[in-house]
CSV table of C-alpha atoms in Angstrom, one decimal:
chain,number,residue,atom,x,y,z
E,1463,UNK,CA,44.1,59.5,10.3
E,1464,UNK,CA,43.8,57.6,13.3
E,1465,UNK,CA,47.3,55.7,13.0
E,1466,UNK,CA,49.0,59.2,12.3
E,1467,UNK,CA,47.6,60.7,15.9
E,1468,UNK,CA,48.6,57.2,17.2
E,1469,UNK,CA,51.9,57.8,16.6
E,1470,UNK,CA,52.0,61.2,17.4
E,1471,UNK,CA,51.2,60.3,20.9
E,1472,UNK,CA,53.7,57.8,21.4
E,1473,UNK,CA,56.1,60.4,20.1
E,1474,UNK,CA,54.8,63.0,23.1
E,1475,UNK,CA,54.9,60.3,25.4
E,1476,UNK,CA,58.7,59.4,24.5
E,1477,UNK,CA,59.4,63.1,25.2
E,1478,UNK,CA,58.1,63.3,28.9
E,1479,UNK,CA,60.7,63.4,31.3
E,1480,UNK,CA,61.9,60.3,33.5
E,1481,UNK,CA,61.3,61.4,36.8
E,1482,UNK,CA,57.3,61.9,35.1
E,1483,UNK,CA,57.1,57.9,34.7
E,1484,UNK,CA,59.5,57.8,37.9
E,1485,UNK,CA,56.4,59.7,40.3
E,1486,UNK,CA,53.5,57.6,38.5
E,1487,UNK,CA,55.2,54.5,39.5
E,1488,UNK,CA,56.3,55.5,42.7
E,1489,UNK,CA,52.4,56.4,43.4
E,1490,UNK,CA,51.1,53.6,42.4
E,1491,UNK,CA,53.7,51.5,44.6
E,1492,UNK,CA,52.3,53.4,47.5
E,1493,UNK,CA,48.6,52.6,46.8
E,1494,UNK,CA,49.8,48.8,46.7
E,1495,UNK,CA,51.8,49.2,49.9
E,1496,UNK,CA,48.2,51.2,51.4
E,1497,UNK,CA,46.0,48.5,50.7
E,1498,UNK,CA,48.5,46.0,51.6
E,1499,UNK,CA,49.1,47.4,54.8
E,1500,UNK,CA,45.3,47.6,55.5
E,1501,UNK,CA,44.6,43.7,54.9
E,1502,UNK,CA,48.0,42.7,56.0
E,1503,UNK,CA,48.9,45.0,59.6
E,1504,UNK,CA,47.0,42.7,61.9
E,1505,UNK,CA,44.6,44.7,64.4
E,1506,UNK,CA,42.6,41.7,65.9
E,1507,UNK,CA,44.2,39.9,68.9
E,1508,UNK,CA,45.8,36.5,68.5
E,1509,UNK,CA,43.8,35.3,71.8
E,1510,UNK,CA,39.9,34.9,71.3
E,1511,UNK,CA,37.9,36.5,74.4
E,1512,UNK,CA,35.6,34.1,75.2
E,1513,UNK,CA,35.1,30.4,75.8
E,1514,UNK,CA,34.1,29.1,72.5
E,1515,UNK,CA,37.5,30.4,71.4
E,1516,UNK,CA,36.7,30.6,67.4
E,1517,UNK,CA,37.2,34.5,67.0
E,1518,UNK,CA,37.8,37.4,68.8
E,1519,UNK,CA,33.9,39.0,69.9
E,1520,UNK,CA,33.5,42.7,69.6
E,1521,UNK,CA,30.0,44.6,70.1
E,1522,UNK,CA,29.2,48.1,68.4
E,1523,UNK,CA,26.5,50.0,69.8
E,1524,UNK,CA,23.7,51.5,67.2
E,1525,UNK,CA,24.0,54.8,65.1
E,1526,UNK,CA,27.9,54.9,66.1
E,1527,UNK,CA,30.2,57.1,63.7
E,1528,UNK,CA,33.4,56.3,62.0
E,1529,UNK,CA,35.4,57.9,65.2
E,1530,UNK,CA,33.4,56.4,67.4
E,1531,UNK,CA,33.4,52.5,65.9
E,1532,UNK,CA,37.5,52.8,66.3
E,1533,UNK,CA,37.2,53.8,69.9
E,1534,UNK,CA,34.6,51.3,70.8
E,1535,UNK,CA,37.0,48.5,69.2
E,1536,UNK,CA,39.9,50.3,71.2
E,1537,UNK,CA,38.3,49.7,74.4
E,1538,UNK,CA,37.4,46.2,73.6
E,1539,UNK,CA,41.3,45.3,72.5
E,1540,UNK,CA,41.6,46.1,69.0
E,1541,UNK,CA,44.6,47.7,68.1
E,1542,UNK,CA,42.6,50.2,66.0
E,1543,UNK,CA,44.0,54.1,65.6
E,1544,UNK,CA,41.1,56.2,64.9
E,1545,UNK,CA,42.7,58.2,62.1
E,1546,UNK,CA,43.8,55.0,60.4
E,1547,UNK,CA,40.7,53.9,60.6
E,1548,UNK,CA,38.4,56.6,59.3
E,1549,UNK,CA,41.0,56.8,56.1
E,1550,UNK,CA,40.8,52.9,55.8
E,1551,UNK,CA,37.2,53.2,55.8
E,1552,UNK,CA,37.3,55.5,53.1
E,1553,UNK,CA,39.7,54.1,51.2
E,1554,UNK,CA,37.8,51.1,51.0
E,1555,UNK,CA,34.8,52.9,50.5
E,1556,UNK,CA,33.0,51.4,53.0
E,1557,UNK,CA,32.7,54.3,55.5
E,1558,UNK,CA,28.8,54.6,55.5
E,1559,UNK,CA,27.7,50.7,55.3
E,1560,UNK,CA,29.4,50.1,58.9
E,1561,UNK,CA,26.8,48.3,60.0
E,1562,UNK,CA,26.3,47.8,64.3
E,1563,UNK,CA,26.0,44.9,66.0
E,1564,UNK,CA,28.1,42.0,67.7
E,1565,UNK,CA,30.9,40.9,65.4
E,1566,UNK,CA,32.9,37.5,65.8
E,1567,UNK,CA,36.1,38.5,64.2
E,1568,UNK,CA,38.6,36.1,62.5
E,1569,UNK,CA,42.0,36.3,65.0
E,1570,UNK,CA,45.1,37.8,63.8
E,1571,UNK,CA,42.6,39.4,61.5
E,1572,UNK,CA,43.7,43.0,59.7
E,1573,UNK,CA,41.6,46.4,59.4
E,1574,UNK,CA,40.9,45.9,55.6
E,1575,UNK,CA,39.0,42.2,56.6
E,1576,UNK,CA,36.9,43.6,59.6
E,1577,UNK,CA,35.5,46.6,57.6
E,1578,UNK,CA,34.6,44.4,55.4
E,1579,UNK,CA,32.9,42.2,57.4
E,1580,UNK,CA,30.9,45.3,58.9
E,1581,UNK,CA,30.2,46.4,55.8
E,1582,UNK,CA,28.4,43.3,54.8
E,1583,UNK,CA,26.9,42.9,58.2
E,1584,UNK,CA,28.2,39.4,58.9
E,1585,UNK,CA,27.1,39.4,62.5
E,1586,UNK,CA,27.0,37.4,65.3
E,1587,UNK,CA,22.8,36.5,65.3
E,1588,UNK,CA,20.9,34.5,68.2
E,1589,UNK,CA,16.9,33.9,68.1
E,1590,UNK,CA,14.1,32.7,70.2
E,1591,UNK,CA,11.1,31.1,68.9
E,1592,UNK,CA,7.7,31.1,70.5
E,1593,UNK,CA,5.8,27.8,69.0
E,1594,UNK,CA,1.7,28.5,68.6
E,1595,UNK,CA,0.1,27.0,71.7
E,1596,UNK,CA,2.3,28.3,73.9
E,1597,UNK,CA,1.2,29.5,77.5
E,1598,UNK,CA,2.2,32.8,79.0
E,1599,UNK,CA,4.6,30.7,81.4
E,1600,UNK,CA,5.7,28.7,79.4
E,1601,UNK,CA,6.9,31.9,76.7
E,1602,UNK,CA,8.4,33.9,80.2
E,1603,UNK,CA,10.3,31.0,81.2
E,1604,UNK,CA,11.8,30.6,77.6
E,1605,UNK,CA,13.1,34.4,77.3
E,1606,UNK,CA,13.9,33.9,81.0
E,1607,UNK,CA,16.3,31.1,80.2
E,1608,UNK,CA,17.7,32.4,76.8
E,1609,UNK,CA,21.7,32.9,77.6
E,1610,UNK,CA,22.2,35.8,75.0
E,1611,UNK,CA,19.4,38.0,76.3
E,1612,UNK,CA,19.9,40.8,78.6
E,1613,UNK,CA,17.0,39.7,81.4
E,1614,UNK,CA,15.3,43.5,82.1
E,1615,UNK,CA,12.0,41.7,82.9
E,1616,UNK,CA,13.0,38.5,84.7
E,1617,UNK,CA,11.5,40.6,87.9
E,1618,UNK,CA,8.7,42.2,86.3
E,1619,UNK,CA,5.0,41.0,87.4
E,1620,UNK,CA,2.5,40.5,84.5
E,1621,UNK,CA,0.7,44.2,85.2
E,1622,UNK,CA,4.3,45.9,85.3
E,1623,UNK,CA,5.5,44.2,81.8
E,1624,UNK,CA,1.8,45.1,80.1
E,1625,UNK,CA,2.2,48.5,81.6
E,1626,UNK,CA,5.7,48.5,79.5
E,1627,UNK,CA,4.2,47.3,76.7
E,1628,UNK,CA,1.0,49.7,76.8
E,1629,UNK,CA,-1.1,46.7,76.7
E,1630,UNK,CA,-4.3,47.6,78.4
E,1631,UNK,CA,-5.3,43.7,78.2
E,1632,UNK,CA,-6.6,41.9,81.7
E,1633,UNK,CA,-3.6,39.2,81.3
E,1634,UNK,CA,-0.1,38.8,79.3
E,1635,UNK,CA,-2.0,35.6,77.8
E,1636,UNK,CA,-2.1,35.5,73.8
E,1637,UNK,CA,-0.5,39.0,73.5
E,1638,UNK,CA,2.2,37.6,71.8
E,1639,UNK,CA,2.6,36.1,68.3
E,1640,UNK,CA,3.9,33.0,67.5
E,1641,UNK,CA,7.4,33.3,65.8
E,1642,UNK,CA,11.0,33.3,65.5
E,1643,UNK,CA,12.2,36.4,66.8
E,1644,UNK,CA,16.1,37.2,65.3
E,1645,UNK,CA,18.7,39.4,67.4
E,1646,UNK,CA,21.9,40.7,68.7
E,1647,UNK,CA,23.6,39.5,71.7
E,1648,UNK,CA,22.8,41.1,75.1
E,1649,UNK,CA,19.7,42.3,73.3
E,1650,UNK,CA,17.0,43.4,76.1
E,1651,UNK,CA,14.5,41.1,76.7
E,1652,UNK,CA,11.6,43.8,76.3
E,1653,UNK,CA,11.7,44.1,72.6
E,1654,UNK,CA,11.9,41.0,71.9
E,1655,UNK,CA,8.3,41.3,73.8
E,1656,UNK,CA,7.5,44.5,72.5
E,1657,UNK,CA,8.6,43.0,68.8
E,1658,UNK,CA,6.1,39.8,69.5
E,1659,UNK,CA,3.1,41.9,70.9
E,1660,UNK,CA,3.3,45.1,67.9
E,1661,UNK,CA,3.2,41.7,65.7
E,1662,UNK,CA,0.2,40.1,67.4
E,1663,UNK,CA,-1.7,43.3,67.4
E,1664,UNK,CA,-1.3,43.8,63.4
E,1665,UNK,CA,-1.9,40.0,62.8
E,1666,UNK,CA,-4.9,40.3,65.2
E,1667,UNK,CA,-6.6,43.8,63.4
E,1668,UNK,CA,-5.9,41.7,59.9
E,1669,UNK,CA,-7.7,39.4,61.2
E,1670,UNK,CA,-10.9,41.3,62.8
E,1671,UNK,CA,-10.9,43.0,59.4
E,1672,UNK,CA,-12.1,40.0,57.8
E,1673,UNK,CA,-15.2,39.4,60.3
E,1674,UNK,CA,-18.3,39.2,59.0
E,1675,UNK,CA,-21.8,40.6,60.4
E,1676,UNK,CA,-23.0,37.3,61.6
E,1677,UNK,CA,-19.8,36.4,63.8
E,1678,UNK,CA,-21.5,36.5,67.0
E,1679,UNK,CA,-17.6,37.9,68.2
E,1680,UNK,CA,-17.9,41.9,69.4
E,1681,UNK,CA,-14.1,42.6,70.2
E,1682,UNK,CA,-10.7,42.0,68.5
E,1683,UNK,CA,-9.7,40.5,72.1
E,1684,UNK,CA,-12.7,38.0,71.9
E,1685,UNK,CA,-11.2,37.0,68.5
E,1686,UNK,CA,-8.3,36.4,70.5
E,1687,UNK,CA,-9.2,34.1,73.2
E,1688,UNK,CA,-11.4,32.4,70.7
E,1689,UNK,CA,-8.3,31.8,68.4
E,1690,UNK,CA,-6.1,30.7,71.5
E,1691,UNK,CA,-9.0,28.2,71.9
E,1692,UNK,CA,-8.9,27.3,68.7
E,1693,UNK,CA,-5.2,26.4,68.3
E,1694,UNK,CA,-5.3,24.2,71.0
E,1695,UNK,CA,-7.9,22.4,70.2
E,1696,UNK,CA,-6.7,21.8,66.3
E,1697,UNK,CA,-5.0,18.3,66.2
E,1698,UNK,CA,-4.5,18.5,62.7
E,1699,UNK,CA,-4.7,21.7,60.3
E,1700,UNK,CA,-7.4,20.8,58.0
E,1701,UNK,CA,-9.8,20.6,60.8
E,1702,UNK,CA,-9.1,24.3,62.3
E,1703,UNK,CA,-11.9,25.8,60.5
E,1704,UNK,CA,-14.3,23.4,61.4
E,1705,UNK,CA,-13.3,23.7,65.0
E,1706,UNK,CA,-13.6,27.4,64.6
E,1707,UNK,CA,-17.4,27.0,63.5
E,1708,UNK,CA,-18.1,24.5,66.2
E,1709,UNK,CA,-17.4,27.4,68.7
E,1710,UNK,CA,-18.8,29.9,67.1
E,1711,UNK,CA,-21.7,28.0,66.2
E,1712,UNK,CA,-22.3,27.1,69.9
E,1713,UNK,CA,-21.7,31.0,71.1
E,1714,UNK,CA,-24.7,31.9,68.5
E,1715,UNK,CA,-26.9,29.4,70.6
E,1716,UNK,CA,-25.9,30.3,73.7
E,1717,UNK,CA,-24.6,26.9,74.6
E,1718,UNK,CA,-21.5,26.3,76.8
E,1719,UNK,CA,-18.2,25.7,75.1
E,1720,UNK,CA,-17.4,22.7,77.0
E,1721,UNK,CA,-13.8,22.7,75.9
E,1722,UNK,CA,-11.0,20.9,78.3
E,1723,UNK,CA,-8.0,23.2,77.3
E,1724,UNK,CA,-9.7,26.1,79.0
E,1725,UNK,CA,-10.8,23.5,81.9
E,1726,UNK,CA,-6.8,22.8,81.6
E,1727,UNK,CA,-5.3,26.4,81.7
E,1728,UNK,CA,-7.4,27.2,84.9
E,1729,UNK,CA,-5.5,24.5,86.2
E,1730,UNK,CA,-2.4,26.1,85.4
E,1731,UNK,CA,1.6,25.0,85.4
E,1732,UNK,CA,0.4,22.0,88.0
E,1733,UNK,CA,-1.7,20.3,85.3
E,1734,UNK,CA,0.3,17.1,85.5
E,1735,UNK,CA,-1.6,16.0,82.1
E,1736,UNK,CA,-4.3,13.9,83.6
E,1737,UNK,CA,-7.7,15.4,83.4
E,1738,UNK,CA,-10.3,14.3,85.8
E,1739,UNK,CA,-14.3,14.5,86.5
E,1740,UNK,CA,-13.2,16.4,89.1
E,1741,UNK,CA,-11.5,19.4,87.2
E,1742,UNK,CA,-14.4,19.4,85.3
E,1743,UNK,CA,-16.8,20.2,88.1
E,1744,UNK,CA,-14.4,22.5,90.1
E,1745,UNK,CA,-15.5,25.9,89.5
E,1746,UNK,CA,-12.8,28.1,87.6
E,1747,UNK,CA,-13.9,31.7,85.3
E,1748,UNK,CA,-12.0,28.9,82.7
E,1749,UNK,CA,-14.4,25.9,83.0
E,1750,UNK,CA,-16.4,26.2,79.9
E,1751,UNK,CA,-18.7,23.4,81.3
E,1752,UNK,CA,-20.1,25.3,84.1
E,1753,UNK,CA,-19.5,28.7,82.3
E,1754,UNK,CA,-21.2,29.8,79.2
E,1755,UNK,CA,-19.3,31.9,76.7
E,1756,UNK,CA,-15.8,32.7,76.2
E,1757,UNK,CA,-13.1,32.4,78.8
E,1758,UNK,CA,-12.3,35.5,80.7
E,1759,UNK,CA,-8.3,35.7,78.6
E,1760,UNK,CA,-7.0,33.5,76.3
E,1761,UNK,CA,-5.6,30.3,76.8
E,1762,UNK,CA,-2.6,30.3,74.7
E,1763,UNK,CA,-0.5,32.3,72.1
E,1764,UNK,CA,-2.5,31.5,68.6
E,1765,UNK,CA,-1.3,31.5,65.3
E,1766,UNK,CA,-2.2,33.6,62.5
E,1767,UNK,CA,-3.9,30.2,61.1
E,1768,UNK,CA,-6.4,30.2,63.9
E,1769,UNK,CA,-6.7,34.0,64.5
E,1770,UNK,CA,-8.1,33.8,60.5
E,1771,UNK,CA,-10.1,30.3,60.8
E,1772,UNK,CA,-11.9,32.4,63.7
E,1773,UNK,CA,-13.4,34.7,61.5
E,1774,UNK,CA,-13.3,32.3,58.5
E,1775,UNK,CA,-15.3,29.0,60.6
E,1776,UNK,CA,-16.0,26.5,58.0
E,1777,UNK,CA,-19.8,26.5,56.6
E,1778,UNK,CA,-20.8,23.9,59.1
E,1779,UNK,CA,-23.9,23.0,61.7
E,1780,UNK,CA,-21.4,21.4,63.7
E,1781,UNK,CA,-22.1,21.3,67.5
E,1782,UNK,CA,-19.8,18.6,68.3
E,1783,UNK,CA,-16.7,17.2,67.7
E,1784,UNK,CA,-14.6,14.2,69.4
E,1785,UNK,CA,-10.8,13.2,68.5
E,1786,UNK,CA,-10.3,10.4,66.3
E,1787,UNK,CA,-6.9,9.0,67.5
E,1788,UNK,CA,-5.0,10.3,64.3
E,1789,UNK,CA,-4.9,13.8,64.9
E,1790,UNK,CA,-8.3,14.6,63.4
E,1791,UNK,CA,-11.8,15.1,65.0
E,1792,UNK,CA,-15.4,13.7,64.0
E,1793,UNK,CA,-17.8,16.5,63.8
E,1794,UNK,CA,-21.5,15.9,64.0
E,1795,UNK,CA,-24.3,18.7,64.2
E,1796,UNK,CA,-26.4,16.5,66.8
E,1797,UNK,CA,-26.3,15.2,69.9
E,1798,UNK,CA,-26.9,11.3,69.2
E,1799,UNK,CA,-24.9,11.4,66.2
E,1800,UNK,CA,-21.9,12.8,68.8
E,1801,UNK,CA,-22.4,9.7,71.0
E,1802,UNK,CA,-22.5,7.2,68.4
E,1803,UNK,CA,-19.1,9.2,67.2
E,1804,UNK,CA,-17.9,9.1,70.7
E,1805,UNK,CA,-18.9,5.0,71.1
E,1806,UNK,CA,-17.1,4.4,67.8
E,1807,UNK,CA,-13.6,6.6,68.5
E,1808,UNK,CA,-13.0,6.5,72.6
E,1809,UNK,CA,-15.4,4.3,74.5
E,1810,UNK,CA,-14.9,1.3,72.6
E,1811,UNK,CA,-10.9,1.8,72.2
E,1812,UNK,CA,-10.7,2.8,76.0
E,1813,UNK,CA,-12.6,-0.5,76.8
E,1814,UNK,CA,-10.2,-2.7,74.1
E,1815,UNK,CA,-7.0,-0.9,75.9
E,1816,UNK,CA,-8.2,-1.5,79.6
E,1817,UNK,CA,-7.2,-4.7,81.4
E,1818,UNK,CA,-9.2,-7.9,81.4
């Protein structure tokens, strides 16, 4: 049965007319030539347009239609006609993954190759990365300085860029997390503050939603400054939660913090990494040997390590703690037992370094 309606169909397809098989190739001839044309007609310039001279740049702005995407790459030097474009687009079925951005297109490139590239969103990408420990200077001096980065708040004071950020904190200290912060070219340089600080704040109420009654801290900012504390104290990551329960440990007792970054950031940007008696007796709202409590800020940008070993401490009587010389700290719960572990790790190595 099957072989008979075979046959009958090549018999019926005998019978069509030659102009039928005439118009079927001649369509699909055109479709070839269409595509062809698409990947082949070149629409990028020859010349790159900029100095690194490996493509030809091109930025599209955010939620930009098909029309729109073709006049935006006229304007930059594309040879792009907006008609050709939209059916190109379609054609290739592509015309709702255009994706925006900054583009570095191949030169001598055709209209087929660059939609795409847009459609996968193969984009020109830059990024800064703020490293835990980081000051407040020392992260507005790294935006400041990034190339790619439209500078909006190079002129901003501290209360003007918290009053764009809706920050009601006393200081820009610790109000951003630590992290590597991906973007386009010519991006502001608020969101890539605005992106760091909504990303501190959720790290930070994470953290506070672990505290436990006993944590002697009342506010998600105290967790803050204590965590700034914290990471720059922690020489070495298996010690951060024992660090964390020396503080907190001392702030249940009342007892000063007597911590020498604090000492150091009241110094500020003219520390010149030399701390003396003197700085230790020169009276700052940061010197946590004439000050009890918490600092009146933090000290640093922490990471989400320390903002958790803050609520997390170690279960420890630890008062005390001195720096072994290989990254890690002794801690002792007594006074005498902290000299002794002082004797054994600095006093004796500063005398055996000293000259005789």
């Amino acid at each position: 049965m099957s072989q008979k309606f075979q046959k009958m169909n090549l018999l019926n397809l005998k019978k069509q007319p030659t102009w039928v098989f005439w118009l079927f190739g001649t369509l699909i001839g055109l479709l070839v030539l269409f595509y062809a044309a698409i990947f082949l007609i070149t629409v990028v310039p020859a010349n790159p347009n900029f100095s690194d001279g490996s493509g030809y740049k091109v930025k599209i702005q955010p939620k930009s239609g098909l029309n729109s995407i073709a006049m935006q790459m006229q304007d930059q030097g594309l040879a792009v006609n907006p008609v050709a474009f939209h059916i190109s687009a379609r054609a290739l079925f592509v015309g709702s993954r255009l994706k925006p951005g900054t583009y570095l297109f191949p030169l001598d490139a055709g209209l087929g190759k660059i939609l795409l590239q847009m459609a996968r969103g193969d984009r020109v990408r830059e990024s800064v990365s703020i490293i835990p420990g980081m000051t407040i200077w020392q992260v507005r001096a790294l935006i400041d300085a990034h190339p790619a980065l439209n500078h909006q708040t190079r002129s901003m004071s501290s209360r003007e860029l918290l009053a764009q950020l809706h920050l009601t904190y006393p200081s820009l200290e610790g109000a951003f997390f630590p992290d590597t912060y991906v973007f386009d070219p010519d991006e502001m340089d608020l969101m890539i503050y605005q992106r760091a600080a909504q990303a501190m704040q959720k790290q930070l109420l994470s953290a506070w939603s672990e505290k436990t009654a006993s944590s002697p801290l009342k506010t998600p900012y105290e967790l803050l400054i204590l965590a700034s504390i914290i990471e720059k104290e922690t020489g070495r990551a298996s010690d951060r939660n024992l660090i964390a329960a020396v503080f907190l440990n001392r702030l249940k007792l009342g007892m000063k913090l007597q911590t020498d970054p604090s000492v150091i950031y009241g110094i500020g940007p003219k520390f010149d990494g030399n701390l003396r008696k003197t700085d230790l007796t020169r009276n700052s709202p940061y010197n946590t040997y004439m000050h009890k409590g918490l600092p009146p800020t933090p000290i640093s940008m922490p990471s989400k390590e320390s903002l958790l070993a803050a609520v997390t401490p170690s279960n420890s009587k630890a008062l005390f703690f001195v720096a072994k010389g290989d990254g890690s700290s002794h801690f002792s719960a007594t006074l005498s037992e902290h000299e002794a572990a002082v004797d054994q790790y600095q006093r004796k190595k500063s005398l055996q370094n000293s000259p005789h």
